[in-house]
Amino acid sequence: MTQLSDFPITHKWPAAHPDRLQLYSLPTPNGVKVSIALEELGLEYEPHLVKFDTNDQLTPEFLSLNPNNKIPAIIDPRGPGGVPLPLFESGAILIYLADKTGQLLPQDGARRYEALQWLMFQMGGVGPMFGQLGFFHKFAGKDYEDKRPRDRYAAESRRLLGVLDKHLQGKAWLLGDEYTVADIAVFPWVNNLVGFYGAGDLVGYGDFAEVDRVLQAFLARPAVQRGLKIPSRD
């Protein structure tokens, strides 16, 4: 039977607690989706910091787990049938953790798919658009005199915020009163947009009171506060 030690990634990041779920990540918007979910669910896990400044994500050990060289990735030593499960892509991991525990994702068909549609909304829209805006606004994009790329992503980010703002009217969370993996996927990106990227003025964030209301409720959750700092960069 496959053991945790059979995975090459454990040679670079040894497991001090091989009975726990292993998380390989960095506290970025995509990374903290999984650490927040793990904290919310109360699952035992062991976080490992994947350092981009030393290109850890390009090492053979990391690529053996995620050939797409992106964080986060996990190995659950107690996967389906008791067999270790390696998994990458934050959305897939969120669905897996929710299904494993029966929490953070409705079990009935219609509500489940409603949650999944907003999770996919983040994966296909919010994450890529906000991320590109961050590149052109905060990082190397500043070197481009032509501001049309930045403005394109700013306009699309503003449109996506408008979709969220309209949907959240009269709702505590994306699914109404029920907090789900969809919220865990979306709001770290909103937080990063106005915080780390400093793009709030650029997208007119002040116009989206409903989004900010729910963001503040999200940030007030103890599990979110813990998850935003995991793995520690120290």
PDB file of C-alpha atoms in Angstrom:
ATOM      1  CA  MET A   1       0.000   0.000   0.000  1.00  0.00           C
ATOM      2  CA  THR A   2       1.177   3.540  -0.792  1.00  0.00           C
ATOM      3  CA  GLN A   3       2.659   5.392   2.161  1.00  0.00           C
ATOM      4  CA  LEU A   4       3.102   9.122   2.627  1.00  0.00           C
ATOM      5  CA  SER A   5       6.871   8.649   2.413  1.00  0.00           C
ATOM      6  CA  ASP A   6       6.429   7.234  -1.102  1.00  0.00           C
ATOM      7  CA  PHE A   7       5.663  10.719  -2.399  1.00  0.00           C
ATOM      8  CA  PRO A   8       8.854  12.515  -3.555  1.00  0.00           C
ATOM      9  CA  ILE A   9       7.631  15.852  -2.191  1.00  0.00           C
ATOM     10  CA  THR A  10       8.041  14.520   1.346  1.00  0.00           C
ATOM     11  CA  HIS A  11      11.792  14.220   0.747  1.00  0.00           C
ATOM     12  CA  LYS A  12      12.061  18.008   0.434  1.00  0.00           C
ATOM     13  CA  TRP A  13       9.359  18.771   2.993  1.00  0.00           C
ATOM     14  CA  PRO A  14       9.499  15.900   5.528  1.00  0.00           C
ATOM     15  CA  ALA A  15       6.322  15.224   7.462  1.00  0.00           C
ATOM     16  CA  ALA A  16       6.699  15.628  11.203  1.00  0.00           C
ATOM     17  CA  HIS A  17       3.132  14.325  11.528  1.00  0.00           C
ATOM     18  CA  PRO A  18       2.596  11.810   8.710  1.00  0.00           C
ATOM     19  CA  ASP A  19      -0.872  10.959   9.992  1.00  0.00           C
ATOM     20  CA  ARG A  20      -2.065  14.499   9.256  1.00  0.00           C
ATOM     21  CA  LEU A  21      -3.113  16.077   5.987  1.00  0.00           C
ATOM     22  CA  GLN A  22      -0.061  17.705   4.381  1.00  0.00           C
ATOM     23  CA  LEU A  23      -0.479  21.225   2.964  1.00  0.00           C
ATOM     24  CA  TYR A  24       2.114  22.716   0.592  1.00  0.00           C
ATOM     25  CA  SER A  25       1.336  26.365   0.173  1.00  0.00           C
ATOM     26  CA  LEU A  26       2.076  30.065   0.583  1.00  0.00           C
ATOM     27  CA  PRO A  27      -0.218  32.710   2.136  1.00  0.00           C
ATOM     28  CA  THR A  28      -1.474  34.121  -1.168  1.00  0.00           C
ATOM     29  CA  PRO A  29      -5.178  34.426  -2.062  1.00  0.00           C
ATOM     30  CA  ASN A  30      -5.200  30.967  -3.625  1.00  0.00           C
ATOM     31  CA  GLY A  31      -3.097  29.465  -0.856  1.00  0.00           C
ATOM     32  CA  VAL A  32      -5.147  30.765   2.047  1.00  0.00           C
ATOM     33  CA  LYS A  33      -8.362  29.403   0.591  1.00  0.00           C
ATOM     34  CA  VAL A  34      -7.239  25.970   1.721  1.00  0.00           C
ATOM     35  CA  SER A  35      -5.704  26.971   5.056  1.00  0.00           C
ATOM     36  CA  ILE A  36      -8.876  28.898   5.927  1.00  0.00           C
ATOM     37  CA  ALA A  37     -11.037  25.906   4.989  1.00  0.00           C
ATOM     38  CA  LEU A  38      -8.860  23.600   7.080  1.00  0.00           C
ATOM     39  CA  GLU A  39      -9.125  25.959  10.045  1.00  0.00           C
ATOM     40  CA  GLU A  40     -12.896  26.275   9.623  1.00  0.00           C
ATOM     41  CA  LEU A  41     -13.270  22.498   9.436  1.00  0.00           C
ATOM     42  CA  GLY A  42     -10.976  21.778  12.371  1.00  0.00           C
ATOM     43  CA  LEU A  43      -9.026  19.144  10.447  1.00  0.00           C
ATOM     44  CA  GLU A  44      -5.547  18.260  11.634  1.00  0.00           C
ATOM     45  CA  TYR A  45      -2.967  19.240   9.066  1.00  0.00           C
ATOM     46  CA  GLU A  46       0.697  20.062   8.690  1.00  0.00           C
ATOM     47  CA  PRO A  47       1.567  23.154   6.628  1.00  0.00           C
ATOM     48  CA  HIS A  48       4.744  23.424   4.561  1.00  0.00           C
ATOM     49  CA  LEU A  49       5.917  26.758   3.141  1.00  0.00           C
ATOM     50  CA  VAL A  50       6.647  26.743  -0.593  1.00  0.00           C
ATOM     51  CA  LYS A  51       8.948  29.703  -1.183  1.00  0.00           C
ATOM     52  CA  PHE A  52       8.576  31.417  -4.530  1.00  0.00           C
ATOM     53  CA  ASP A  53      11.667  33.566  -3.963  1.00  0.00           C
ATOM     54  CA  THR A  54      13.778  30.402  -4.118  1.00  0.00           C
ATOM     55  CA  ASN A  55      11.608  28.764  -6.822  1.00  0.00           C
ATOM     56  CA  ASP A  56      10.506  25.906  -4.590  1.00  0.00           C
ATOM     57  CA  GLN A  57       7.507  25.478  -6.895  1.00  0.00           C
ATOM     58  CA  LEU A  58       9.820  24.523  -9.768  1.00  0.00           C
ATOM     59  CA  THR A  59      11.712  21.795  -7.949  1.00  0.00           C
ATOM     60  CA  PRO A  60      11.278  18.169  -9.044  1.00  0.00           C
ATOM     61  CA  GLU A  61       9.822  17.344  -5.629  1.00  0.00           C
ATOM     62  CA  PHE A  62       7.044  19.919  -5.909  1.00  0.00           C
ATOM     63  CA  LEU A  63       6.390  19.158  -9.566  1.00  0.00           C
ATOM     64  CA  SER A  64       5.910  15.505  -8.638  1.00  0.00           C
ATOM     65  CA  LEU A  65       2.795  16.608  -6.739  1.00  0.00           C
ATOM     66  CA  ASN A  66       1.658  19.454  -8.969  1.00  0.00           C
ATOM     67  CA  PRO A  67       3.013  19.419 -12.525  1.00  0.00           C
ATOM     68  CA  ASN A  68       1.442  22.855 -13.010  1.00  0.00           C
ATOM     69  CA  ASN A  69       3.895  24.292 -10.419  1.00  0.00           C
ATOM     70  CA  LYS A  70       1.240  26.272  -8.534  1.00  0.00           C
ATOM     71  CA  ILE A  71       0.227  26.352  -4.882  1.00  0.00           C
ATOM     72  CA  PRO A  72      -1.645  25.066  -2.990  1.00  0.00           C
ATOM     73  CA  ALA A  73      -1.395  21.292  -3.117  1.00  0.00           C
ATOM     74  CA  ILE A  74      -2.159  18.641  -0.534  1.00  0.00           C
ATOM     75  CA  ILE A  75      -1.659  15.009   0.316  1.00  0.00           C
ATOM     76  CA  ASP A  76      -4.345  13.491   2.486  1.00  0.00           C
ATOM     77  CA  PRO A  77      -2.863  10.332   4.060  1.00  0.00           C
ATOM     78  CA  ARG A  78      -6.431   9.204   4.754  1.00  0.00           C
ATOM     79  CA  GLY A  79      -7.935   9.693   1.341  1.00  0.00           C
ATOM     80  CA  PRO A  80     -10.865   7.746  -0.125  1.00  0.00           C
ATOM     81  CA  GLY A  81     -10.643   4.097   0.829  1.00  0.00           C
ATOM     82  CA  GLY A  82      -7.871   4.891   3.284  1.00  0.00           C
ATOM     83  CA  VAL A  83      -5.405   5.447   0.430  1.00  0.00           C
ATOM     84  CA  PRO A  84      -3.282   8.645   0.385  1.00  0.00           C
ATOM     85  CA  LEU A  85      -4.709  11.214  -2.025  1.00  0.00           C
ATOM     86  CA  PRO A  86      -2.491  13.827  -3.720  1.00  0.00           C
ATOM     87  CA  LEU A  87      -4.453  16.803  -5.023  1.00  0.00           C
ATOM     88  CA  PHE A  88      -3.779  20.203  -6.557  1.00  0.00           C
ATOM     89  CA  GLU A  89      -5.923  23.172  -7.692  1.00  0.00           C
ATOM     90  CA  SER A  90      -7.460  25.157  -4.852  1.00  0.00           C
ATOM     91  CA  GLY A  91     -11.042  24.767  -6.071  1.00  0.00           C
ATOM     92  CA  ALA A  92     -10.727  21.002  -6.320  1.00  0.00           C
ATOM     93  CA  ILE A  93      -9.170  20.880  -2.855  1.00  0.00           C
ATOM     94  CA  LEU A  94     -12.014  22.950  -1.371  1.00  0.00           C
ATOM     95  CA  ILE A  95     -14.605  20.605  -2.863  1.00  0.00           C
ATOM     96  CA  TYR A  96     -12.705  17.578  -1.620  1.00  0.00           C
ATOM     97  CA  LEU A  97     -12.400  18.902   1.936  1.00  0.00           C
ATOM     98  CA  ALA A  98     -16.078  19.862   1.998  1.00  0.00           C
ATOM     99  CA  ASP A  99     -17.122  16.431   0.749  1.00  0.00           C
ATOM    100  CA  LYS A 100     -14.746  14.685   3.146  1.00  0.00           C
ATOM    101  CA  THR A 101     -16.300  16.395   6.152  1.00  0.00           C
ATOM    102  CA  GLY A 102     -19.840  17.043   4.963  1.00  0.00           C
ATOM    103  CA  GLN A 103     -19.384  20.738   5.799  1.00  0.00           C
ATOM    104  CA  LEU A 104     -19.096  24.065   3.942  1.00  0.00           C
ATOM    105  CA  LEU A 105     -20.943  22.740   0.895  1.00  0.00           C
ATOM    106  CA  PRO A 106     -24.664  21.973   0.792  1.00  0.00           C
ATOM    107  CA  GLN A 107     -25.450  18.316   0.360  1.00  0.00           C
ATOM    108  CA  ASP A 108     -28.706  18.664  -1.603  1.00  0.00           C
ATOM    109  CA  GLY A 109     -28.407  18.966  -5.363  1.00  0.00           C
ATOM    110  CA  ALA A 110     -29.719  22.447  -6.135  1.00  0.00           C
ATOM    111  CA  ARG A 111     -27.974  24.245  -3.282  1.00  0.00           C
ATOM    112  CA  ARG A 112     -24.767  22.318  -3.898  1.00  0.00           C
ATOM    113  CA  TYR A 113     -24.635  23.457  -7.504  1.00  0.00           C
ATOM    114  CA  GLU A 114     -25.475  27.010  -6.496  1.00  0.00           C
ATOM    115  CA  ALA A 115     -22.402  27.006  -4.273  1.00  0.00           C
ATOM    116  CA  LEU A 116     -20.281  25.416  -6.983  1.00  0.00           C
ATOM    117  CA  GLN A 117     -21.304  28.038  -9.530  1.00  0.00           C
ATOM    118  CA  TRP A 118     -19.971  30.814  -7.286  1.00  0.00           C
ATOM    119  CA  LEU A 119     -16.824  28.808  -6.626  1.00  0.00           C
ATOM    120  CA  MET A 120     -16.326  28.559 -10.407  1.00  0.00           C
ATOM    121  CA  PHE A 121     -17.096  32.283 -10.704  1.00  0.00           C
ATOM    122  CA  GLN A 122     -14.066  32.892  -8.522  1.00  0.00           C
ATOM    123  CA  MET A 123     -11.872  30.358 -10.280  1.00  0.00           C
ATOM    124  CA  GLY A 124     -12.693  31.558 -13.782  1.00  0.00           C
ATOM    125  CA  GLY A 125     -13.202  35.271 -13.197  1.00  0.00           C
ATOM    126  CA  VAL A 126     -12.304  36.871  -9.892  1.00  0.00           C
ATOM    127  CA  GLY A 127      -8.946  35.155  -9.417  1.00  0.00           C
ATOM    128  CA  PRO A 128      -7.534  35.591 -12.927  1.00  0.00           C
ATOM    129  CA  MET A 129      -8.806  39.153 -13.340  1.00  0.00           C
ATOM    130  CA  PHE A 130      -7.784  40.431  -9.921  1.00  0.00           C
ATOM    131  CA  GLY A 131      -4.428  38.701 -10.302  1.00  0.00           C
ATOM    132  CA  GLN A 132      -3.708  40.330 -13.657  1.00  0.00           C
ATOM    133  CA  LEU A 133      -4.759  43.693 -12.277  1.00  0.00           C
ATOM    134  CA  GLY A 134      -2.323  43.200  -9.407  1.00  0.00           C
ATOM    135  CA  PHE A 135       0.476  42.521 -11.902  1.00  0.00           C
ATOM    136  CA  PHE A 136      -0.194  45.641 -13.946  1.00  0.00           C
ATOM    137  CA  HIS A 137      -0.954  47.896 -10.973  1.00  0.00           C
ATOM    138  CA  LYS A 138       1.475  46.829  -8.251  1.00  0.00           C
ATOM    139  CA  PHE A 139       4.204  44.782  -9.889  1.00  0.00           C
ATOM    140  CA  ALA A 140       6.067  44.737 -13.195  1.00  0.00           C
ATOM    141  CA  GLY A 141       3.160  46.172 -15.140  1.00  0.00           C
ATOM    142  CA  LYS A 142       4.164  49.599 -13.850  1.00  0.00           C
ATOM    143  CA  ASP A 143       7.067  49.429 -16.298  1.00  0.00           C
ATOM    144  CA  TYR A 144       4.648  49.568 -19.241  1.00  0.00           C
ATOM    145  CA  GLU A 145       3.844  53.068 -20.470  1.00  0.00           C
ATOM    146  CA  ASP A 146       0.751  51.749 -22.229  1.00  0.00           C
ATOM    147  CA  LYS A 147      -1.933  51.601 -19.525  1.00  0.00           C
ATOM    148  CA  ARG A 148      -4.525  49.858 -21.670  1.00  0.00           C
ATOM    149  CA  PRO A 149      -3.761  46.400 -20.231  1.00  0.00           C
ATOM    150  CA  ARG A 150      -4.100  47.696 -16.672  1.00  0.00           C
ATOM    151  CA  ASP A 151      -7.275  49.550 -17.505  1.00  0.00           C
ATOM    152  CA  ARG A 152      -8.753  46.483 -19.199  1.00  0.00           C
ATOM    153  CA  TYR A 153      -8.291  44.385 -16.072  1.00  0.00           C
ATOM    154  CA  ALA A 154      -9.447  47.225 -13.837  1.00  0.00           C
ATOM    155  CA  ALA A 155     -12.679  47.534 -15.809  1.00  0.00           C
ATOM    156  CA  GLU A 156     -13.318  43.796 -15.711  1.00  0.00           C
ATOM    157  CA  SER A 157     -12.519  43.646 -11.990  1.00  0.00           C
ATOM    158  CA  ARG A 158     -14.976  46.451 -11.382  1.00  0.00           C
ATOM    159  CA  ARG A 159     -17.616  44.591 -13.393  1.00  0.00           C
ATOM    160  CA  LEU A 160     -17.077  41.429 -11.328  1.00  0.00           C
ATOM    161  CA  LEU A 161     -17.359  43.421  -8.105  1.00  0.00           C
ATOM    162  CA  GLY A 162     -20.637  44.778  -9.414  1.00  0.00           C
ATOM    163  CA  VAL A 163     -21.935  41.248  -9.998  1.00  0.00           C
ATOM    164  CA  LEU A 164     -21.016  40.322  -6.441  1.00  0.00           C
ATOM    165  CA  ASP A 165     -22.436  43.510  -4.965  1.00  0.00           C
ATOM    166  CA  LYS A 166     -25.822  43.056  -6.613  1.00  0.00           C
ATOM    167  CA  HIS A 167     -26.000  39.387  -5.632  1.00  0.00           C
ATOM    168  CA  LEU A 168     -25.089  40.051  -1.983  1.00  0.00           C
ATOM    169  CA  GLN A 169     -27.904  42.527  -1.361  1.00  0.00           C
ATOM    170  CA  GLY A 170     -29.946  41.185   1.534  1.00  0.00           C
ATOM    171  CA  LYS A 171     -27.630  38.197   2.004  1.00  0.00           C
ATOM    172  CA  ALA A 172     -25.158  37.370   4.750  1.00  0.00           C
ATOM    173  CA  TRP A 173     -23.075  35.217   2.375  1.00  0.00           C
ATOM    174  CA  LEU A 174     -23.093  34.178  -1.259  1.00  0.00           C
ATOM    175  CA  LEU A 175     -25.661  31.462  -0.466  1.00  0.00           C
ATOM    176  CA  GLY A 176     -27.718  33.620   1.856  1.00  0.00           C
ATOM    177  CA  ASP A 177     -27.383  32.574   5.478  1.00  0.00           C
ATOM    178  CA  GLU A 178     -25.087  29.633   4.688  1.00  0.00           C
ATOM    179  CA  TYR A 179     -21.309  30.149   4.725  1.00  0.00           C
ATOM    180  CA  THR A 180     -19.635  27.907   2.154  1.00  0.00           C
ATOM    181  CA  VAL A 181     -16.470  27.206   0.209  1.00  0.00           C
ATOM    182  CA  ALA A 182     -17.680  29.810  -2.286  1.00  0.00           C
ATOM    183  CA  ASP A 183     -17.136  32.559   0.294  1.00  0.00           C
ATOM    184  CA  ILE A 184     -13.776  31.052   1.247  1.00  0.00           C
ATOM    185  CA  ALA A 185     -12.768  31.210  -2.423  1.00  0.00           C
ATOM    186  CA  VAL A 186     -13.996  34.716  -3.250  1.00  0.00           C
ATOM    187  CA  PHE A 187     -13.186  36.920  -0.292  1.00  0.00           C
ATOM    188  CA  PRO A 188      -9.430  36.330   0.058  1.00  0.00           C
ATOM    189  CA  TRP A 189      -9.192  37.729  -3.469  1.00  0.00           C
ATOM    190  CA  VAL A 190     -11.319  40.763  -2.628  1.00  0.00           C
ATOM    191  CA  ASN A 191      -9.189  41.322   0.458  1.00  0.00           C
ATOM    192  CA  ASN A 192      -6.018  41.084  -1.612  1.00  0.00           C
ATOM    193  CA  LEU A 193      -7.348  43.454  -4.269  1.00  0.00           C
ATOM    194  CA  VAL A 194      -7.955  46.313  -1.847  1.00  0.00           C
ATOM    195  CA  GLY A 195      -5.200  45.412   0.608  1.00  0.00           C
ATOM    196  CA  PHE A 196      -1.994  43.973  -0.809  1.00  0.00           C
ATOM    197  CA  TYR A 197      -2.586  45.164  -4.381  1.00  0.00           C
ATOM    198  CA  GLY A 198      -3.799  48.582  -3.212  1.00  0.00           C
ATOM    199  CA  ALA A 199      -6.196  48.777  -6.162  1.00  0.00           C
ATOM    200  CA  GLY A 200      -9.291  49.919  -4.302  1.00  0.00           C
ATOM    201  CA  ASP A 201      -9.292  53.436  -5.775  1.00  0.00           C
ATOM    202  CA  LEU A 202      -8.527  52.113  -9.244  1.00  0.00           C
ATOM    203  CA  VAL A 203     -11.647  49.919  -9.289  1.00  0.00           C
ATOM    204  CA  GLY A 204     -13.849  52.326  -7.320  1.00  0.00           C
ATOM    205  CA  TYR A 205     -14.194  49.914  -4.431  1.00  0.00           C
ATOM    206  CA  GLY A 206     -16.143  52.464  -2.410  1.00  0.00           C
ATOM    207  CA  ASP A 207     -19.099  51.868  -4.730  1.00  0.00           C
ATOM    208  CA  PHE A 208     -19.478  48.262  -3.558  1.00  0.00           C
ATOM    209  CA  ALA A 209     -20.823  48.547  -0.029  1.00  0.00           C
ATOM    210  CA  GLU A 210     -22.380  45.081  -0.026  1.00  0.00           C
ATOM    211  CA  VAL A 211     -19.100  43.435  -1.009  1.00  0.00           C
ATOM    212  CA  ASP A 212     -17.251  45.296   1.702  1.00  0.00           C
ATOM    213  CA  ARG A 213     -19.895  44.448   4.304  1.00  0.00           C
ATOM    214  CA  VAL A 214     -19.460  40.732   3.645  1.00  0.00           C
ATOM    215  CA  LEU A 215     -15.677  41.070   3.398  1.00  0.00           C
ATOM    216  CA  GLN A 216     -15.570  42.567   6.895  1.00  0.00           C
ATOM    217  CA  ALA A 217     -17.759  39.753   8.236  1.00  0.00           C
ATOM    218  CA  PHE A 218     -15.414  37.262   6.563  1.00  0.00           C
ATOM    219  CA  LEU A 219     -12.300  38.871   8.047  1.00  0.00           C
ATOM    220  CA  ALA A 220     -13.885  38.863  11.520  1.00  0.00           C
ATOM    221  CA  ARG A 221     -14.066  35.059  11.592  1.00  0.00           C
ATOM    222  CA  PRO A 222     -11.357  33.577  13.863  1.00  0.00           C
ATOM    223  CA  ALA A 223     -10.615  30.740  11.430  1.00  0.00           C
ATOM    224  CA  VAL A 224     -10.103  33.265   8.639  1.00  0.00           C
ATOM    225  CA  GLN A 225      -7.747  35.323  10.770  1.00  0.00           C
ATOM    226  CA  ARG A 226      -5.674  32.229  11.477  1.00  0.00           C
ATOM    227  CA  GLY A 227      -5.797  30.881   7.946  1.00  0.00           C
ATOM    228  CA  LEU A 228      -4.622  34.127   6.370  1.00  0.00           C
ATOM    229  CA  LYS A 229      -1.237  33.632   8.064  1.00  0.00           C
ATOM    230  CA  ILE A 230      -0.710  29.956   7.177  1.00  0.00           C
ATOM    231  CA  PRO A 231       1.825  28.768   6.262  1.00  0.00           C
ATOM    232  CA  SER A 232       3.922  31.204   8.234  1.00  0.00           C
ATOM    233  CA  ARG A 233       6.520  32.996   6.111  1.00  0.00           C
ATOM    234  CA  ASP A 234       9.021  32.838   8.999  1.00  0.00           C
TER     235      ASP A 234
END
